């Protein structure tokens, strides 16, 4: 059975072209993808991940609020006793990437990363742990 | 009891983690599934109304189920929703796009929503989906809604086995109504004309009403607009009435028996598939090979 991936947009930015492209590429690579839509709170995302029993969560934020929102979302998810693979995407400068990796994210991608890289990261995780 | 004691207790308490985990176990094809299903069926569960929503793509099924849930949640009811989307035959992946219409209702611990990919289940009725309904019943939900892939995708859709079948349409499809496949028109209890806020929606509504009158048992036609939150209460009342009527006449009971039978068949087909698949080689005449394996199975079973 294909793994289930949630593509989620925490925060207030209303641009979801990138998130939709990510969702489509994941689907084309055999994943079952649930896209949450824009303007989600960390609690909303956490409940979604729980209800859907997602294996992987791809967070996308373009407003620059990733340093607060991503770790907060990870925290809310872990609080529910689940630990999916957490991937952060968006306009994330190199110095922030390190910080996010130290704050609960498993993989972080900066601006301009081709979606195929996300697929590769998930495949690698599947091969090592599942 | 054993292994799943704690999990089942969690489900009975309505823990969303326990519900989600149970559905995941049912989705995975291994021995855990048997244990869990046995444990689930040994629980007493009340009969929760199972409402099936189907209709053309984009008619507004997900938005509508969201609006119905909104009303029910305000009445402090527990609402379970399961939505099925098609799997891409090319990649085997899927975009499960129903949930996005209801995200605004979360966080909410009285609402449980789960998306399913329709992996082309034989006979259309996905056994996984039906067993997940069982989980929600054990969890004591007050309403369970099922949104399924548009009409015509499979002849025997799961919605055919729902207690109340709601067919959702939107303006501009008037002429297509009569071409609907699979007899959905005959089994629908309620016909919804959604998007009544659109221009000329009245014309489509009139066409639908005229058509429904031609049916042996004319279903109730309810015009609604999800966007304008118009007639949502009326639709809910209609659904409740249909259910109550079917319950008091013993029809719900009968439907449940049919559902069990269909579920048994669906599981058998699913389990036999890999076994019979392995035993076919392309040199054989398909019919002859199929008859031979069916005869062998029958002999095996009858001898015991
Ligand atoms: N004008 C108008 N648009 C509506 C109404 N209800 C839903 N829509 C819109 O119709 C579109 C499809 O709505 P969905 O709820 O996703 O429809 P669906 O039947 O679940 O679609 P699929 O699951 O893809 O088959 C969305 O853009 C909705 O905003 C309504 O009452 N009026
Ligand atoms: Mg839908």
Coordinates of N, CA, C and O in Angstrom, one line a residue, chain B residues 81-247:
Chain B
X81 N -17.0 11.0 9.2 CA -17.1 11.2 7.7 C -16.0 10.4 7.1 O -14.8 10.5 7.5
X82 N -16.3 9.6 6.0 CA -15.3 9.0 5.3 C -15.5 9.3 3.8 O -16.6 9.2 3.3
X83 N -14.4 9.7 3.2 CA -14.5 10.1 1.8 C -13.6 9.3 0.9 O -12.4 9.0 1.3
X84 N -14.1 8.8 -0.2 CA -13.2 8.0 -1.1 C -12.9 8.8 -2.4 O -13.8 9.4 -3.0
X85 N -11.7 8.8 -2.8 CA -11.3 9.3 -4.1 C -10.6 8.3 -5.0 O -10.1 7.3 -4.4
X86 N -10.6 8.4 -6.3 CA -10.0 7.4 -7.1 C -8.5 7.4 -7.1 O -7.9 8.4 -6.9
X87 N -8.0 6.2 -7.2 CA -6.5 6.0 -7.4 C -6.2 6.2 -8.9 O -6.9 5.7 -9.7
X88 N -5.1 6.9 -9.1 CA -4.6 7.0 -10.5 C -4.1 5.7 -11.0 O -3.3 5.0 -10.4
X89 N -4.7 5.2 -12.1 CA -4.3 3.9 -12.6 C -2.8 3.9 -13.1 O -2.2 2.8 -13.1
X90 N -2.3 5.1 -13.4 CA -1.0 5.1 -13.9 C 0.1 5.0 -12.8 O 1.0 4.2 -12.9
X91 N -0.1 5.9 -11.8 CA 1.0 5.9 -10.7 C 0.6 5.1 -9.5 O 1.5 4.8 -8.7
X92 N -0.7 4.8 -9.4 CA -1.1 4.1 -8.1 C -1.3 5.1 -7.0 O -1.6 4.7 -5.9
X93 N -1.0 6.3 -7.2 CA -1.2 7.3 -6.1 C -2.5 8.0 -6.3 O -3.3 7.7 -7.1
X94 N -2.8 8.9 -5.3 CA -4.1 9.6 -5.4 C -4.0 11.0 -4.7 O -3.2 11.2 -3.9
X95 N -4.9 11.8 -5.2 CA -5.0 13.1 -4.5 C -6.4 13.1 -3.8 O -7.4 13.0 -4.4
X96 N -6.3 13.1 -2.5 CA -7.5 13.0 -1.7 C -8.0 14.4 -1.4 O -7.6 15.0 -0.4
X97 N -8.9 14.9 -2.2 CA -9.2 16.3 -2.2 C -10.5 16.7 -1.5 O -11.0 17.8 -1.7
X98 N -11.1 15.8 -0.8 CA -12.4 16.1 -0.1 C -12.2 16.9 1.2 O -13.0 17.8 1.5
X99 N -11.2 16.5 1.9 CA -11.0 17.0 3.2 C -10.9 18.5 3.3 O -11.3 19.2 4.2
X100 N -10.3 19.0 2.2 CA -10.0 20.5 2.2 C -11.2 21.3 2.4 O -11.2 22.4 2.9
X101 N -12.4 20.8 2.0 CA -13.7 21.5 2.1 C -14.2 21.6 3.5 O -15.1 22.4 3.8
X102 N -13.6 20.8 4.4 CA -14.1 20.7 5.8 C -13.1 21.1 6.8 O -13.3 21.1 8.0
X103 N -11.9 21.5 6.3 CA -10.8 21.8 7.3 C -11.2 22.9 8.3 O -10.7 22.9 9.4
X104 N -12.1 23.8 7.8 CA -12.4 24.9 8.7 C -13.1 24.4 10.0 O -13.3 25.2 10.9
X105 N -13.7 23.2 10.0 CA -14.4 22.7 11.1 C -13.4 22.2 12.2 O -13.9 21.9 13.4
X106 N -12.1 22.1 11.9 CA -11.2 21.6 12.9 C -10.4 22.8 13.5 O -10.4 23.8 13.0
X107 N -9.8 22.5 14.7 CA -9.9 21.3 15.5 C -11.2 21.1 16.2 O -11.9 22.1 16.6
X108 N -11.6 19.8 16.3 CA -12.9 19.5 16.9 C -12.9 18.0 17.3 O -12.7 17.2 16.4
X109 N -13.0 17.8 18.6 CA -12.9 16.3 19.0 C -14.2 15.5 18.8 O -14.2 14.4 19.2
X110 N -15.2 16.2 18.3 CA -16.5 15.4 18.0 C -16.6 15.1 16.5 O -17.6 14.5 16.1
X111 N -15.6 15.5 15.7 CA -15.6 15.2 14.3 C -14.4 14.4 13.9 O -13.3 14.7 14.2
X112 N -14.7 13.3 13.2 CA -13.6 12.4 12.7 C -13.8 12.3 11.2 O -14.8 11.9 10.7
X113 N -12.7 12.7 10.5 CA -12.7 12.6 9.0 C -11.6 11.8 8.5 O -10.5 11.9 9.0
X114 N -11.9 10.9 7.6 CA -10.8 10.0 7.1 C -10.9 9.9 5.5 O -12.0 9.7 5.0
X115 N -9.8 10.1 4.8 CA -9.8 10.0 3.4 C -9.3 8.6 3.0 O -8.4 8.1 3.5
X116 N -9.9 8.1 2.0 CA -9.5 6.7 1.4 C -9.3 6.8 -0.1 O -10.0 7.5 -0.8
X117 N -8.3 6.1 -0.5 CA -8.0 5.9 -1.9 C -8.7 4.7 -2.4 O -8.6 3.6 -1.8
X118 N -9.5 4.8 -3.4 CA -10.2 3.6 -4.0 C -9.3 2.8 -4.8 O -9.0 3.1 -6.0
X119 N -8.7 1.7 -4.3 CA -7.7 1.0 -5.0 C -8.4 0.0 -6.0 O -7.9 -1.1 -6.2
X120 N -9.5 0.4 -6.5 CA -10.2 -0.4 -7.5 C -10.7 -1.7 -6.9 O -10.5 -2.8 -7.5
X121 N -11.3 -1.6 -5.8 CA -11.8 -2.8 -5.1 C -12.8 -3.5 -6.0 O -13.6 -2.9 -6.7
X122 N -12.7 -4.8 -6.0 CA -13.6 -5.7 -6.8 C -15.0 -5.5 -6.3 O -15.3 -5.4 -5.1
X123 N -15.9 -5.4 -7.3 CA -17.3 -5.2 -6.9 C -17.7 -3.8 -6.4 O -18.8 -3.6 -6.0
X124 N -16.7 -3.0 -6.3 CA -16.9 -1.6 -5.9 C -17.0 -1.4 -4.4 O -16.6 -0.4 -3.9
X125 N -17.5 -2.4 -3.7 CA -17.6 -2.2 -2.3 C -16.3 -2.5 -1.6 O -15.8 -3.6 -1.6
X126 N -15.7 -1.4 -1.1 CA -14.4 -1.6 -0.4 C -14.6 -2.2 1.0 O -15.2 -1.5 1.8
X127 N -14.2 -3.4 1.2 CA -14.4 -4.0 2.6 C -13.7 -3.1 3.6 O -14.2 -3.0 4.7
X128 N -12.6 -2.5 3.3 CA -11.9 -1.7 4.3 C -12.8 -0.6 4.8 O -12.8 -0.2 5.9
X129 N -13.5 0.0 3.8 CA -14.3 1.1 4.1 C -15.5 0.7 5.1 O -15.8 1.3 6.1
X130 N -16.0 -0.5 4.8 CA -17.1 -1.0 5.6 C -16.7 -1.3 7.0 O -17.4 -1.1 8.0
X131 N -15.5 -1.9 7.1 CA -15.0 -2.2 8.5 C -14.7 -1.0 9.2 O -14.8 -0.9 10.5
X132 N -14.3 0.1 8.5 CA -14.0 1.4 9.2 C -15.3 2.0 9.7 O -15.3 2.6 10.7
X133 N -16.4 1.7 9.0 CA -17.7 2.2 9.5 C -18.0 1.5 10.8 O -18.5 2.1 11.8
X134 N -17.6 0.2 10.9 CA -17.8 -0.5 12.1 C -17.0 0.1 13.3 O -17.5 0.2 14.4
X135 N -15.8 0.5 13.0 CA -15.0 1.2 14.0 C -15.8 2.4 14.6 O -15.9 2.6 15.8
X136 N -16.3 3.2 13.6 CA -17.0 4.4 14.1 C -18.3 4.1 14.8 O -18.7 4.8 15.7
X137 N -18.9 3.0 14.5 CA -20.1 2.6 15.2 C -19.7 2.2 16.7 O -20.4 2.6 17.6
X138 N -18.7 1.4 16.8 CA -18.2 1.0 18.1 C -17.9 2.3 18.9 O -18.1 2.3 20.1
X139 N -17.3 3.3 18.2 CA -16.9 4.5 18.9 C -18.1 5.4 19.3 O -17.9 6.4 19.9
X140 N -19.3 4.9 18.9 CA -20.5 5.6 19.4 C -20.8 7.0 18.6 O -21.4 7.9 19.2
X141 N -20.5 7.0 17.4 CA -20.8 8.2 16.6 C -22.3 8.3 16.4 O -23.0 7.3 16.4
X142 N -22.9 9.5 16.2 CA -24.3 9.7 16.0 C -24.7 9.6 14.6 O -25.8 9.2 14.2
X143 N -23.8 10.0 13.7 CA -24.0 10.0 12.3 C -22.7 9.6 11.6 O -21.6 10.0 12.0
X144 N -22.8 8.8 10.5 CA -21.7 8.5 9.7 C -22.0 8.8 8.3 O -23.0 8.3 7.7
X145 N -21.2 9.6 7.7 CA -21.4 10.0 6.3 C -20.3 9.3 5.4 O -19.2 9.2 5.8
X146 N -20.7 8.9 4.2 CA -19.8 8.3 3.3 C -19.9 9.1 2.0 O -20.9 9.1 1.4
X147 N -18.8 9.7 1.6 CA -18.8 10.3 0.2 C -18.0 9.4 -0.7 O -16.9 9.1 -0.5
X148 N -18.6 9.1 -1.8 CA -17.9 8.2 -2.7 C -17.7 8.8 -4.1 O -18.4 9.7 -4.5
X149 N -16.8 8.2 -4.8 CA -16.5 8.6 -6.2 C -17.7 8.7 -7.0 O -18.6 7.9 -6.9
X150 N -17.7 9.7 -7.9 CA -18.9 10.0 -8.7 C -19.5 8.7 -9.3 O -19.0 7.6 -9.4
X151 N -20.7 9.0 -9.8 CA -21.6 7.9 -10.3 C -20.9 7.3 -11.6 O -20.3 7.9 -12.3
X152 N -21.2 6.0 -11.8 CA -20.8 5.4 -13.0 C -19.5 4.7 -12.9 O -19.1 4.0 -13.8
X153 N -18.7 5.0 -11.8 CA -17.4 4.5 -11.7 C -17.5 3.0 -11.4 O -16.7 2.2 -11.9
X154 N -18.4 2.6 -10.6 CA -18.6 1.2 -10.4 C -20.1 0.9 -10.2 O -20.8 1.7 -9.7
X155 N -20.5 -0.3 -10.7 CA -21.9 -0.6 -10.7 C -22.5 -0.7 -9.3 O -23.5 -0.2 -9.0
X156 N -21.8 -1.5 -8.5 CA -22.3 -1.6 -7.1 C -21.4 -0.8 -6.2 O -20.4 -1.3 -5.6
X157 N -21.8 0.4 -6.0 CA -21.1 1.3 -5.1 C -21.5 1.1 -3.7 O -22.6 0.6 -3.4
X158 N -20.6 1.4 -2.8 CA -20.9 1.2 -1.4 C -22.1 2.0 -1.0 O -22.9 1.6 -0.1
X159 N -22.4 3.1 -1.6 CA -23.5 3.9 -1.3 C -24.8 3.2 -1.4 O -25.8 3.5 -0.8
X160 N -24.8 2.1 -2.3 CA -26.1 1.4 -2.4 C -26.5 0.7 -1.1 O -27.6 0.2 -1.0
X161 N -25.5 0.5 -0.2 CA -25.8 -0.2 1.0 C -25.9 0.8 2.2 O -26.0 0.4 3.3
X162 N -25.9 2.1 1.9 CA -26.1 3.0 3.0 C -27.6 3.0 3.5 O -28.5 2.6 2.7
X163 N -27.8 3.5 4.7 CA -29.2 3.5 5.2 C -30.0 4.6 4.4 O -31.2 4.4 4.1
X164 N -29.4 5.7 4.2 CA -30.0 6.7 3.4 C -29.1 7.1 2.3 O -27.9 7.4 2.5
X165 N -29.6 7.1 1.1 CA -28.7 7.4 -0.1 C -29.1 8.8 -0.6 O -30.3 9.1 -1.0
X166 N -28.1 9.7 -0.6 CA -28.3 11.1 -1.1 C -27.6 11.3 -2.4 O -26.4 11.1 -2.4
X167 N -28.3 11.7 -3.4 CA -27.6 11.9 -4.7 C -27.5 13.5 -4.9 O -28.5 14.2 -4.8
X168 N -26.3 13.9 -5.0 CA -26.1 15.4 -5.1 C -25.8 15.8 -6.5 O -25.0 15.2 -7.2
X169 N -26.6 16.8 -6.9 CA -26.4 17.3 -8.3 C -26.2 18.9 -8.3 O -26.5 19.5 -7.2
X170 N -25.8 19.4 -9.4 CA -25.7 20.9 -9.5 C -26.3 21.3 -10.8 O -26.4 20.5 -11.7
X171 N -26.7 22.6 -10.9 CA -27.3 23.1 -12.1 C -26.5 22.8 -13.4 O -25.3 22.8 -13.3
X172 N -27.2 22.6 -14.5 CA -26.5 22.5 -15.7 C -26.4 21.0 -16.1 O -25.9 20.7 -17.2
X173 N -26.8 20.1 -15.3 CA -26.7 18.7 -15.6 C -28.1 18.1 -15.9 O -28.2 16.9 -16.0
X174 N -29.1 18.9 -16.0 CA -30.4 18.4 -16.2 C -30.6 17.3 -17.2 O -31.2 16.3 -16.8
X175 N -30.1 17.4 -18.3 CA -30.3 16.4 -19.4 C -29.6 15.1 -19.1 O -30.0 14.1 -19.6
X176 N -28.5 15.2 -18.4 CA -27.7 14.0 -18.1 C -28.4 13.1 -17.1 O -28.0 11.9 -17.0
X177 N -29.3 13.6 -16.3 CA -29.9 12.9 -15.2 C -30.3 11.5 -15.7 O -30.0 10.5 -15.1
X178 N -31.0 11.5 -16.9 CA -31.6 10.2 -17.3 C -30.6 9.2 -17.7 O -30.9 8.0 -17.9
X179 N -29.3 9.6 -17.9 CA -28.3 8.7 -18.4 C -27.5 8.1 -17.2 O -26.6 7.4 -17.4
X180 N -27.9 8.5 -16.0 CA -27.1 8.0 -14.9 C -27.1 6.5 -14.8 O -28.1 5.8 -15.0
X181 N -25.9 6.0 -14.6 CA -25.8 4.5 -14.6 C -26.1 3.9 -13.3 O -26.2 4.5 -12.3
X182 N -26.1 2.6 -13.3 CA -26.1 1.8 -12.0 C -27.3 1.9 -11.2 O -27.4 1.5 -10.1
X183 N -28.4 2.4 -11.8 CA -29.7 2.5 -11.1 C -29.6 3.4 -9.9 O -30.5 3.3 -9.0
X184 N -28.7 4.3 -9.9 CA -28.5 5.2 -8.7 C -29.8 6.0 -8.5 O -30.2 6.2 -7.4
X185 N -30.4 6.4 -9.6 CA -31.6 7.2 -9.5 C -32.7 6.4 -8.8 O -33.5 7.0 -8.1
X186 N -32.8 5.2 -9.1 CA -33.8 4.4 -8.4 C -33.6 4.1 -7.0 O -34.5 3.9 -6.2
X187 N -32.3 4.1 -6.6 CA -32.1 3.8 -5.2 C -31.9 5.0 -4.3 O -31.9 4.9 -3.1
X188 N -31.8 6.2 -4.9 CA -31.6 7.4 -4.1 C -32.9 7.7 -3.3 O -34.0 7.6 -3.8
X189 N -32.7 8.0 -2.1 CA -33.8 8.4 -1.2 C -34.0 9.9 -1.3 O -35.2 10.4 -1.2
X190 N -33.0 10.6 -1.5 CA -33.1 12.1 -1.5 C -32.2 12.6 -2.7 O -31.1 12.2 -2.9
X191 N -32.9 13.5 -3.5 CA -32.1 14.1 -4.6 C -31.9 15.6 -4.2 O -32.8 16.3 -3.9
X192 N -30.6 15.9 -4.2 CA -30.3 17.3 -3.8 C -29.9 18.1 -5.0 O -29.0 17.6 -5.8
X193 N -30.5 19.2 -5.2 CA -30.0 20.1 -6.3 C -29.2 21.2 -5.5 O -29.8 22.1 -4.9
X194 N -27.9 21.1 -5.6 CA -27.0 22.1 -4.8 C -26.8 23.3 -5.7 O -27.1 23.3 -6.9
X195 N -26.2 24.3 -5.2 CA -25.8 25.5 -5.9 C -27.0 26.3 -6.4 O -27.0 26.8 -7.5
X196 N -28.0 26.3 -5.6 CA -29.2 27.0 -6.0 C -29.0 28.5 -6.1 O -29.8 29.3 -6.6
X197 N -27.8 29.0 -5.6 CA -27.5 30.4 -5.7 C -27.0 30.7 -7.2 O -26.9 31.9 -7.5
X198 N -26.8 29.7 -8.0 CA -26.4 30.0 -9.4 C -27.5 30.5 -10.2 O -28.7 30.1 -10.0
X199 N -27.2 31.3 -11.3 CA -28.3 31.7 -12.2 C -28.9 30.5 -12.9 O -28.2 29.6 -13.2
X200 N -30.2 30.6 -13.1 CA -30.9 29.6 -13.8 C -31.0 28.2 -13.1 O -31.3 27.2 -13.7
X201 N -30.6 28.2 -11.8 CA -30.7 27.0 -11.1 C -32.1 26.4 -11.0 O -32.3 25.2 -11.0
X202 N -33.1 27.4 -11.0 CA -34.5 26.9 -11.0 C -34.9 26.0 -12.1 O -35.7 25.1 -12.0
X203 N -34.3 26.3 -13.3 CA -34.7 25.5 -14.5 C -34.2 24.0 -14.2 O -34.9 23.1 -14.5
X204 N -33.0 23.9 -13.7 CA -32.4 22.6 -13.5 C -33.2 21.9 -12.4 O -33.5 20.7 -12.5
X205 N -33.6 22.7 -11.4 CA -34.5 22.1 -10.3 C -35.8 21.6 -10.8 O -36.2 20.4 -10.5
X206 N -36.4 22.3 -11.7 CA -37.7 21.9 -12.3 C -37.5 20.6 -13.1 O -38.3 19.7 -13.0
X207 N -36.4 20.6 -13.8 CA -36.2 19.3 -14.6 C -36.0 18.1 -13.7 O -36.5 17.0 -14.0
X208 N -35.3 18.3 -12.6 CA -35.0 17.2 -11.7 C -36.4 16.8 -11.1 O -36.6 15.6 -10.9
X209 N -37.2 17.8 -10.7 CA -38.4 17.4 -10.1 C -39.3 16.7 -11.0 O -40.0 15.7 -10.7
X210 N -39.4 17.1 -12.3 CA -40.2 16.5 -13.3 C -39.7 15.0 -13.5 O -40.5 14.1 -13.5
X211 N -38.4 14.9 -13.5 CA -37.8 13.5 -13.7 C -38.1 12.6 -12.5 O -38.5 11.4 -12.7
X212 N -38.0 13.1 -11.3 CA -38.2 12.3 -10.2 C -39.6 11.8 -10.1 O -39.9 10.7 -9.6
X213 N -40.6 12.6 -10.6 CA -42.0 12.2 -10.5 C -42.2 10.9 -11.4 O -43.2 10.2 -11.2
X214 N -41.3 10.7 -12.4 CA -41.5 9.5 -13.2 C -41.1 8.2 -12.6 O -41.4 7.1 -13.1
X215 N -40.4 8.3 -11.5 CA -39.9 7.1 -10.8 C -41.0 6.5 -10.0 O -41.9 7.1 -9.6
X216 N -40.9 5.1 -9.8 CA -41.9 4.4 -9.1 C -42.1 4.9 -7.7 O -43.2 5.1 -7.3
X217 N -40.9 5.1 -7.0 CA -41.0 5.7 -5.7 C -40.3 7.0 -5.7 O -39.1 7.0 -5.4
X218 N -41.0 8.1 -6.0 CA -40.3 9.3 -6.2 C -39.5 9.8 -5.0 O -40.1 9.8 -3.9
X219 N -38.2 10.0 -5.1 CA -37.4 10.5 -4.0 C -37.8 11.9 -3.7 O -38.3 12.6 -4.6
X220 N -37.5 12.3 -2.5 CA -37.7 13.8 -2.1 C -36.6 14.6 -2.8 O -35.4 14.3 -2.8
X221 N -37.0 15.7 -3.4 CA -36.1 16.6 -4.0 C -35.9 17.8 -3.1 O -36.8 18.4 -2.6
X222 N -34.6 18.1 -2.7 CA -34.3 19.2 -1.8 C -33.4 20.1 -2.5 O -32.2 19.8 -2.8
X223 N -33.8 21.4 -2.8 CA -32.9 22.4 -3.4 C -32.1 23.0 -2.2 O -32.7 23.4 -1.2
X224 N -30.8 23.1 -2.4 CA -29.9 23.7 -1.3 C -28.9 24.6 -1.9 O -28.6 24.5 -3.1
X225 N -28.3 25.4 -1.1 CA -27.1 26.1 -1.5 C -26.2 26.1 -0.3 O -26.5 26.6 0.7
X226 N -25.1 25.4 -0.5 CA -24.1 25.3 0.6 C -23.5 26.6 0.9 O -23.4 27.1 2.0
X227 N -23.2 27.3 -0.2 CA -22.5 28.6 0.0 C -23.4 29.6 0.7 O -22.9 30.3 1.6
X228 N -24.7 29.6 0.4 CA -25.6 30.5 1.1 C -26.2 29.9 2.4 O -27.0 30.5 3.0
X229 N -25.7 28.7 2.7 CA -26.2 27.9 3.9 C -27.8 27.9 3.8 O -28.4 28.2 4.8
X230 N -28.3 27.6 2.7 CA -29.7 27.6 2.5 C -30.3 26.2 2.4 O -29.8 25.3 1.7
X231 N -31.3 25.9 3.3 CA -32.0 24.6 3.3 C -31.1 23.4 3.9 O -31.5 22.3 3.6
X232 N -30.1 23.7 4.5 CA -29.2 22.7 5.1 C -30.0 22.0 6.2 O -30.0 20.7 6.3
X233 N -30.7 22.8 7.0 CA -31.6 22.2 8.1 C -32.7 21.3 7.5 O -33.0 20.2 8.0
X234 N -33.3 21.8 6.4 CA -34.3 21.0 5.7 C -33.8 19.7 5.2 O -34.4 18.6 5.4
X235 N -32.6 19.7 4.7 CA -32.0 18.5 4.1 C -31.8 17.5 5.3 O -32.1 16.3 5.2
X236 N -31.3 18.0 6.4 CA -31.0 17.2 7.5 C -32.3 16.5 8.1 O -32.3 15.4 8.4
X237 N -33.3 17.4 8.1 CA -34.6 16.9 8.6 C -35.1 15.8 7.6 O -35.6 14.7 8.1
X238 N -35.0 16.0 6.3 CA -35.4 15.0 5.4 C -34.6 13.7 5.5 O -35.2 12.6 5.5
X239 N -33.3 13.8 5.7 CA -32.5 12.6 5.9 C -33.0 11.8 7.2 O -33.1 10.6 7.2
X240 N -33.2 12.6 8.3 CA -33.7 12.0 9.5 C -35.0 11.3 9.3 O -35.2 10.2 9.8
X241 N -35.9 11.9 8.6 CA -37.2 11.3 8.3 C -37.1 10.0 7.6 O -37.7 9.0 7.9
X242 N -36.3 10.0 6.5 CA -36.1 8.8 5.7 C -35.5 7.7 6.6 O -36.0 6.6 6.5
X243 N -34.5 8.0 7.4 CA -33.9 7.0 8.2 C -35.0 6.5 9.2 O -35.1 5.2 9.4
X244 N -35.7 7.4 9.9 CA -36.7 6.9 10.9 C -37.7 6.0 10.2 O -38.1 5.0 10.8
X245 N -38.1 6.4 9.1 CA -39.1 5.6 8.3 C -38.6 4.2 8.0 O -39.3 3.2 8.2
X246 N -37.4 4.2 7.6 CA -36.8 2.9 7.2 C -36.6 2.0 8.5 O -36.6 0.8 8.4
X247 N -36.2 2.7 9.5 CA -36.0 2.0 10.8 C -37.3 1.4 11.3 O -37.3 0.2 11.7

